[in-house]
Short mmCIF file of C-alpha atoms in Angstrom, two decimals:
data_model
loop_
_atom_site.label_atom_id
_atom_site.label_comp_id
_atom_site.label_asym_id
_atom_site.label_seq_id
_atom_site.Cartn_x
_atom_site.Cartn_y
_atom_site.Cartn_z
CA MET A 239 81.85 97.40 101.34
CA THR A 240 80.18 94.15 100.30
CA GLY A 241 80.13 91.13 102.58
CA PHE A 242 82.54 88.26 102.17
CA THR A 243 81.59 85.02 100.44
CA GLU A 244 83.71 82.48 98.61
CA GLY A 245 81.78 83.27 95.45
CA SER A 246 82.52 87.00 95.71
CA LEU A 247 86.21 86.24 96.32
CA ASN A 248 86.41 83.93 93.30
CA SER A 249 84.76 86.61 91.16
CA ARG A 250 87.18 89.29 92.36
CA LEU A 251 90.19 87.03 91.77
CA LYS A 252 88.92 86.33 88.27
CA ASP A 253 88.69 90.08 87.55
CA LEU A 254 92.09 90.80 89.12
CA ASN A 255 94.69 92.25 86.75
CA SER A 256 98.32 93.29 87.14
CA SER A 257 97.63 97.02 87.58
CA GLN A 258 98.54 98.48 90.95
CA GLN A 259 95.04 99.90 91.35
CA SER A 260 93.39 96.50 90.86
CA ILE A 261 95.78 94.85 93.32
CA GLN A 262 95.38 97.55 95.98
CA THR A 263 91.58 97.54 95.72
CA LEU A 264 91.32 93.79 96.27
CA SER A 265 93.99 93.94 98.97
CA LEU A 266 92.00 96.55 100.92
CA TRP A 267 88.83 94.46 100.65
CA LEU A 268 90.59 91.32 101.89
CA ILE A 269 92.28 93.12 104.80
CA HIS A 270 88.85 94.39 105.80
CA HIS A 271 87.62 90.78 105.83
CA ARG A 272 90.71 89.44 107.63
CA LYS A 273 88.62 87.19 109.86
CA TYR A 274 88.37 84.93 106.80
CA ALA A 275 92.14 84.93 106.25
CA HIS A 276 92.37 81.14 106.37
CA ILE A 277 89.74 80.69 103.64
CA VAL A 278 91.20 83.52 101.55
CA VAL A 279 94.70 82.04 101.54
CA LYS A 280 93.41 78.55 100.71
CA ILE A 281 91.53 79.89 97.68
CA TRP A 282 94.55 82.04 96.73
CA SER A 283 96.78 78.94 96.87
CA ARG A 284 94.34 77.03 94.67
CA GLU A 285 94.40 79.84 92.10
CA ILE A 286 98.22 79.84 92.17
CA LEU A 287 98.31 76.13 91.36
CA ALA A 288 95.87 76.47 88.45
CA GLY A 289 96.79 79.90 87.06
CA SER A 290 98.95 80.93 84.14
CA GLU A 291 102.39 82.45 84.69
CA SER A 292 101.14 86.04 84.44
CA LYS A 293 98.24 85.27 86.79
CA GLN A 294 100.62 83.63 89.26
CA LEU A 295 102.83 86.71 89.29
CA THR A 296 99.81 88.97 89.85
CA LEU A 297 98.63 86.77 92.72
CA MET A 298 102.08 86.93 94.31
CA TYR A 299 101.99 90.74 94.11
CA LEU A 300 98.53 90.63 95.69
CA ALA A 301 99.89 88.51 98.55
CA ASN A 302 102.77 90.95 98.99
CA ASP A 303 100.38 93.93 99.21
CA ILE A 304 98.14 92.16 101.75
CA ILE A 305 101.05 90.97 103.90
CA GLN A 306 102.85 94.31 104.06
CA ASN A 307 99.82 96.61 104.35
CA GLY A 308 98.09 94.25 106.79
CA LYS A 309 100.95 94.04 109.32
CA LYS A 310 99.03 96.08 111.90
CA LYS A 311 95.38 95.43 111.01
CA GLY A 312 95.67 91.93 109.56
CA PRO A 313 98.71 90.07 110.95
CA GLU A 314 96.85 86.80 110.54
CA TYR A 315 97.40 87.07 106.79
CA GLY A 316 101.17 86.97 107.24
CA GLN A 317 100.85 83.75 109.22
CA GLU A 318 98.44 82.11 106.78
CA PHE A 319 100.44 83.07 103.69
CA GLY A 320 103.60 81.84 105.41
CA LYS A 321 102.14 78.32 105.38
CA GLU A 322 101.43 78.37 101.62
CA LEU A 323 104.17 80.47 100.03
CA ALA A 324 106.76 77.69 99.79
CA LYS A 325 104.25 75.56 97.89
CA ALA A 326 103.39 78.53 95.65
CA PHE A 327 107.04 79.30 94.82
CA LYS A 328 107.67 75.63 94.06
CA GLN A 329 104.66 75.45 91.72
CA ILE A 330 105.76 78.57 89.82
CA SER A 331 109.29 77.18 89.50
CA LEU A 332 108.00 73.82 88.23
CA ASN A 333 106.11 75.62 85.47
CA ASN A 334 109.45 76.78 84.02
CA CYS A 335 108.64 80.45 84.49
CA SER A 336 110.39 83.05 82.36
CA SER A 337 113.54 84.78 83.51
CA LYS A 338 111.58 88.02 83.91
CA THR A 339 109.08 86.40 86.28
CA ARG A 340 111.88 84.67 88.19
CA GLN A 341 113.75 87.95 88.57
CA SER A 342 110.61 89.74 89.79
CA LEU A 343 109.83 87.12 92.43
CA THR A 344 113.47 86.94 93.50
CA ARG A 345 113.41 90.68 94.13
CA LEU A 346 110.22 90.21 96.10
CA LEU A 347 111.90 87.60 98.30
CA ASN A 348 114.86 89.88 98.93
CA ILE A 349 112.56 92.75 99.88
CA TRP A 350 110.80 90.52 102.41
CA GLU A 351 114.16 89.54 103.82
CA GLU A 352 115.42 93.13 104.05
CA ARG A 353 112.23 94.39 105.70
CA GLY A 354 111.88 91.45 108.05
CA VAL A 355 108.52 90.44 106.66
CA TYR A 356 109.47 86.81 107.29
CA SER A 357 112.32 85.24 109.25
CA LYS A 358 115.59 84.26 107.60
CA ILE A 359 114.65 80.60 107.98
CA GLN A 360 111.33 81.10 106.16
CA ILE A 361 112.94 83.17 103.39
CA ASP A 362 115.54 80.43 102.85
CA GLU A 363 112.70 77.90 102.67
CA PHE A 364 110.94 79.98 100.01
CA LYS A 365 114.17 80.38 98.03
CA ASP A 366 114.91 76.65 98.17
CA ALA A 367 111.40 75.93 96.90
CA PHE A 368 111.84 78.48 94.11
CA GLY A 369 115.21 77.12 92.98
CA LYS A 370 118.88 77.98 93.21
CA GLU A 371 118.63 80.94 90.83
CA SER A 372 116.68 82.86 93.44
CA ALA A 373 119.74 82.85 95.71
CA LYS A 374 121.23 85.62 93.56
CA LYS A 375 120.34 88.88 95.17
CA PRO A 376 119.46 91.63 92.71
CA THR A 377 118.66 95.02 94.05
CA GLY A 378 115.56 97.11 93.67
CA GLU A 379 111.80 96.69 93.85
CA PRO A 380 109.65 94.31 91.78
CA PRO A 381 109.34 95.65 88.21
CA SER A 382 105.67 96.41 88.53
CA LYS A 383 106.15 98.76 91.46
CA LYS A 384 108.93 101.34 91.49
CA VAL A 385 108.11 103.94 94.10
CA LYS A 386 109.45 107.46 94.10
CA HIS A 387 108.19 109.90 96.68
CA SER A 388 107.09 113.22 95.29
CA HIS A 389 108.29 116.56 96.70
CA ASN A 390 104.68 117.52 97.40
CA HIS A 391 104.38 114.58 99.73
CA LYS A 392 107.30 115.83 101.80
CA SER A 393 105.74 119.23 102.31
CA LYS A 394 102.38 117.69 103.21
CA LYS A 395 104.02 115.34 105.67
CA THR A 396 105.78 118.20 107.43
CA LYS A 397 102.52 120.13 107.68
CA SER A 398 100.68 117.11 109.06
CA GLN A 399 103.36 116.61 111.71
CA ASN A 400 102.91 120.19 112.87
CA ASN A 401 99.16 119.70 113.19
CA GLY A 402 99.49 116.31 114.86
CA ILE A 403 97.15 114.76 112.27
CA LYS A 404 97.99 112.05 109.77
CA LYS A 405 97.53 112.98 106.13
CA ASP A 406 97.08 110.78 103.10
CA LYS A 407 100.33 109.32 101.80
CA GLU A 408 100.96 110.26 98.19
CA VAL A 409 103.43 108.27 96.11
CA ILE A 410 104.23 108.18 92.41
CA VAL A 411 104.18 104.55 91.27
CA GLU A 412 105.69 103.40 87.99
CA VAL A 413 103.59 100.58 86.54
CA ASP A 414 104.91 99.01 83.35
CA GLY A 415 106.69 102.23 82.41
CA THR A 416 103.70 104.49 83.21
CA LYS A 417 103.86 106.83 86.21
CA GLU A 418 100.70 106.94 88.31
CA LEU A 419 99.81 108.81 91.49
CA HIS A 420 98.44 106.59 94.24
CA VAL A 421 97.05 107.71 97.58
CA THR A 422 97.04 105.53 100.69
CA LEU A 423 94.38 106.76 103.09
CA SER A 424 95.26 107.27 106.76
CA PRO A 425 92.32 107.75 109.17
CA LYS A 426 92.53 110.78 111.43
CA THR A 427 91.46 108.68 114.39
CA PRO A 428 92.65 105.12 115.00
CA VAL A 429 90.05 102.62 113.91
CA ASN A 430 89.75 99.09 115.25
CA ASP A 431 88.50 96.09 113.36
CA PRO A 432 85.32 97.39 111.68
CA PRO A 433 82.35 95.05 112.11
CA GLU A 434 80.54 93.33 109.30
CA PRO A 435 77.24 95.03 108.38
CA GLU A 436 75.36 91.91 109.48
CA GLU A 437 77.01 92.01 112.92
CA LEU A 438 76.18 95.69 113.36
CA ILE A 439 72.56 95.20 112.31
CA LYS A 440 72.18 92.30 114.76
CA ALA A 441 73.68 94.35 117.61
CA LEU A 442 71.30 97.24 116.88
CA ASN A 443 68.32 94.90 116.71
CA ASP A 444 69.28 93.39 120.07
CA LEU A 445 69.12 96.85 121.63
CA GLU A 446 65.44 97.06 120.70
CA ASN A 447 64.81 94.41 123.37
CA ALA A 448 67.07 96.09 125.93
CA PRO A 449 66.05 96.26 129.64
CA SER A 450 65.43 100.01 129.42
CA CYS A 451 62.66 99.18 126.93
CA ASP A 452 61.06 96.57 129.21
CA ALA A 453 57.75 98.30 129.91
CA ILE A 454 56.41 95.47 132.09
CA VAL A 455 59.24 95.63 134.64
CA ARG A 456 59.22 99.41 134.66
CA GLU A 457 55.49 99.38 135.37
CA ARG A 458 56.02 96.91 138.25
CA ILE A 459 58.67 99.21 139.73
CA SER A 460 56.43 102.27 139.41
CA LYS A 461 53.66 100.43 141.31
CA LEU A 462 55.81 99.46 144.30
CA PRO A 463 54.17 100.67 147.56
CA PRO A 464 55.70 103.88 149.00
CA GLU A 465 56.23 102.35 152.48
CA ILE A 466 59.10 100.14 151.25
CA ALA A 467 61.26 103.22 150.60
CA ASP A 468 60.13 105.54 153.41
CA VAL A 469 61.75 104.90 156.79
CA SER A 470 59.44 107.37 158.53
CA LEU A 471 56.48 105.06 157.91
CA LEU A 472 57.98 102.31 160.11
CA SER A 473 56.52 104.01 163.19
CA GLN A 474 53.04 103.31 161.89
CA LEU A 475 53.47 99.54 162.10
CA LYS A 476 50.99 98.11 164.62
CA GLY A 477 52.19 94.57 165.03
CA LYS A 478 54.58 91.79 164.09
CA ASP A 479 52.42 90.59 161.23
CA GLU A 480 52.48 94.00 159.54
CA GLY A 481 56.25 94.14 160.03
CA GLU A 482 56.76 90.73 158.44
CA GLU A 483 54.50 91.67 155.55
CA LEU A 484 56.48 94.88 155.00
CA LEU A 485 59.74 92.88 155.15
CA ARG A 486 58.44 90.52 152.47
CA LYS A 487 57.51 93.46 150.22
CA VAL A 488 60.93 95.06 150.77
CA ASN A 489 62.73 91.80 149.92
CA ASP A 490 60.66 91.38 146.76
CA ALA A 491 61.39 94.99 145.76
CA VAL A 492 65.13 94.54 146.43
CA ALA A 493 65.22 91.40 144.28
CA LEU A 494 63.28 93.13 141.49
CA LEU A 495 65.45 96.25 141.52
CA THR A 496 68.72 94.33 141.86
CA ASP A 497 67.88 92.18 138.85
CA TYR A 498 66.77 95.19 136.81
CA ASN A 499 69.87 97.21 137.72
CA THR A 500 72.10 94.29 136.75
CA ARG A 501 70.37 94.10 133.39
CA LEU A 502 70.78 97.87 132.95
CA VAL A 503 74.51 97.60 133.66
CA CYS A 504 74.80 94.91 130.98
CA GLU A 505 72.80 97.07 128.60
CA MET A 506 75.12 100.00 129.24
CA GLU A 507 78.12 97.84 128.35
CA ASP A 508 76.30 96.61 125.23
CA ARG A 509 75.54 100.17 124.20
CA LYS A 510 79.19 101.15 124.66
CA LYS A 511 80.17 98.20 122.50
CA VAL A 512 77.65 99.15 119.81
CA PHE A 513 78.86 102.75 119.96
CA SER A 514 82.42 101.55 119.38
CA MET A 515 81.23 99.33 116.51
CA LEU A 516 79.37 102.26 114.94
CA HIS A 517 82.41 104.49 115.31
CA ASP A 518 84.72 101.95 113.65
CA PHE A 519 82.21 101.15 110.93
CA ILE A 520 81.55 104.81 110.13
CA GLN A 521 85.28 105.58 110.10
CA SER A 522 85.96 102.69 107.74
CA GLN A 523 83.14 103.83 105.46
CA ARG A 524 84.52 107.37 105.45
CA ASP A 525 87.90 105.99 104.45
CA LEU A 526 86.27 104.08 101.62
CA ILE A 527 84.34 107.17 100.56
CA ASP A 528 87.57 109.17 100.50
CA GLN A 529 89.18 106.50 98.40
CA ALA A 530 86.19 106.38 96.04
CA GLU A 531 86.24 110.17 95.68
CA GLN A 532 89.94 110.09 94.92
CA ARG A 533 89.36 107.41 92.30
CA LEU A 534 86.44 109.38 90.85
CA GLN A 535 88.63 112.46 90.48
CA GLU A 536 91.29 110.41 88.72
CA TYR A 537 88.78 108.96 86.27
CA GLN A 538 87.17 112.36 85.69
CA SER A 539 90.59 113.74 84.84
CA LYS A 540 91.20 110.85 82.44
CA LEU A 541 87.75 111.33 80.89
CA GLN A 542 88.46 115.02 80.38
CA LYS A 543 91.71 114.21 78.58
CA VAL A 544 90.00 111.61 76.38
CA CYS A 545 87.23 114.06 75.48
CA GLN A 546 89.85 116.66 74.63
CA VAL A 547 91.63 114.21 72.32
CA ARG A 548 88.32 113.27 70.71
CA GLN A 549 87.53 116.93 70.08
CA GLU A 550 90.95 117.49 68.53
CA VAL A 551 90.51 114.43 66.31
CA ASN A 552 87.11 115.69 65.13
CA THR A 553 88.58 119.12 64.41
CA HIS A 554 91.44 117.55 62.49
CA LEU A 555 89.01 115.43 60.46
CA GLN A 556 87.00 118.52 59.50
CA ASN A 557 90.15 120.22 58.21
CA LEU A 558 91.12 117.28 56.00
CA PRO A 559 90.22 117.58 52.28
CA ASP A 560 87.08 115.86 51.05
CA LEU A 561 88.34 113.22 48.64
CA ALA A 562 84.87 112.99 47.04
CA GLN A 563 85.25 116.54 45.70
CA LEU A 564 88.55 115.89 43.90
CA PRO A 565 88.33 115.69 40.06
CA SER A 566 87.80 112.26 38.60
CA VAL A 567 90.92 110.52 37.32
CA LYS A 568 89.20 107.56 35.71
CA GLY A 569 90.27 108.63 32.25
CA GLY A 570 93.82 108.99 33.33
CA LEU A 571 95.94 112.05 33.99
CA ALA A 572 97.47 114.18 31.23
CA PRO A 573 101.04 113.10 30.40
CA LEU A 574 103.82 115.13 31.88
CA PRO A 575 105.75 117.32 29.40
CA SER A 576 109.00 115.91 28.12
CA ALA A 577 112.34 117.66 28.38
CA GLY A 578 112.06 118.62 24.71
CA ASP A 579 108.70 120.26 25.25
CA LEU A 580 110.07 122.23 28.16
CA PHE A 581 113.00 123.65 26.17
CA THR A 582 111.26 124.12 22.81
CA VAL A 583 111.53 127.67 21.59
CA GLY A 584 108.29 128.89 20.10
#
């Protein structure tokens, strides 16, 4: 997954379209980069103010997908969007949006209210900003997303419950009258906030200078005199001066070893942290690979169907008559026989 920059976000928003796949792909990328939620929502708000009606509706659906799918992993998005949504609804209303757009966004507001996405006070604020017409409460989902759960999903869910492992959630989504199968990936093991590649690389580079790799200190420890760790050698001391010298060596060794052990403890904690980062990063990459494989299979299936249609068209073209081989009619066709000619008795 590519790193986050304002330029990359602007490019992705420019390429965003109203298809559920486009919205979900960008939503997943933004939830992954939730630490930039404040910047993301500011740019989103700017696009809302400048966009066309269709683009505004698409951006609202994008916000809905991020808010609802990021409840657990990206709650900061819900807070940031909550500060800008009233302004967005007001801008869309001021642009004299069509009744279809108004109905879609009104349904979206009612869904948020029913599911407790935002408080009643906030929902009322959004509705007031959007206009009085939004107070009417139609039922159902936004028109671009009518979800019906397939029977196969139910059987898979039951099987996954028996195994104690989460399976991918399969839903049939109706987008502009076309039914599509969408899969929401669920990791088998809980994954925390995956680190940015730059953070992980820096953490791994820092381990190259870890205390366990400090050859100078390890050499100093290996060269410590044996008498500082052998109590039996105390009987060989001949005088006070030798005892004080041994005490000085022991104190120096204790200070050296204490400092080195403290550094090793810190290194152990750092290694545990890096291990956790690697685990989360690898798990997130596996999820993305699974999603990419699923998408590849869908496109391969579509490509196969298109190739089949192309082959059928070519076959049909070959069976059509060659107009170039028909007789020339430049001189005109022979006149049709009259009724008299037909009934003339020879």
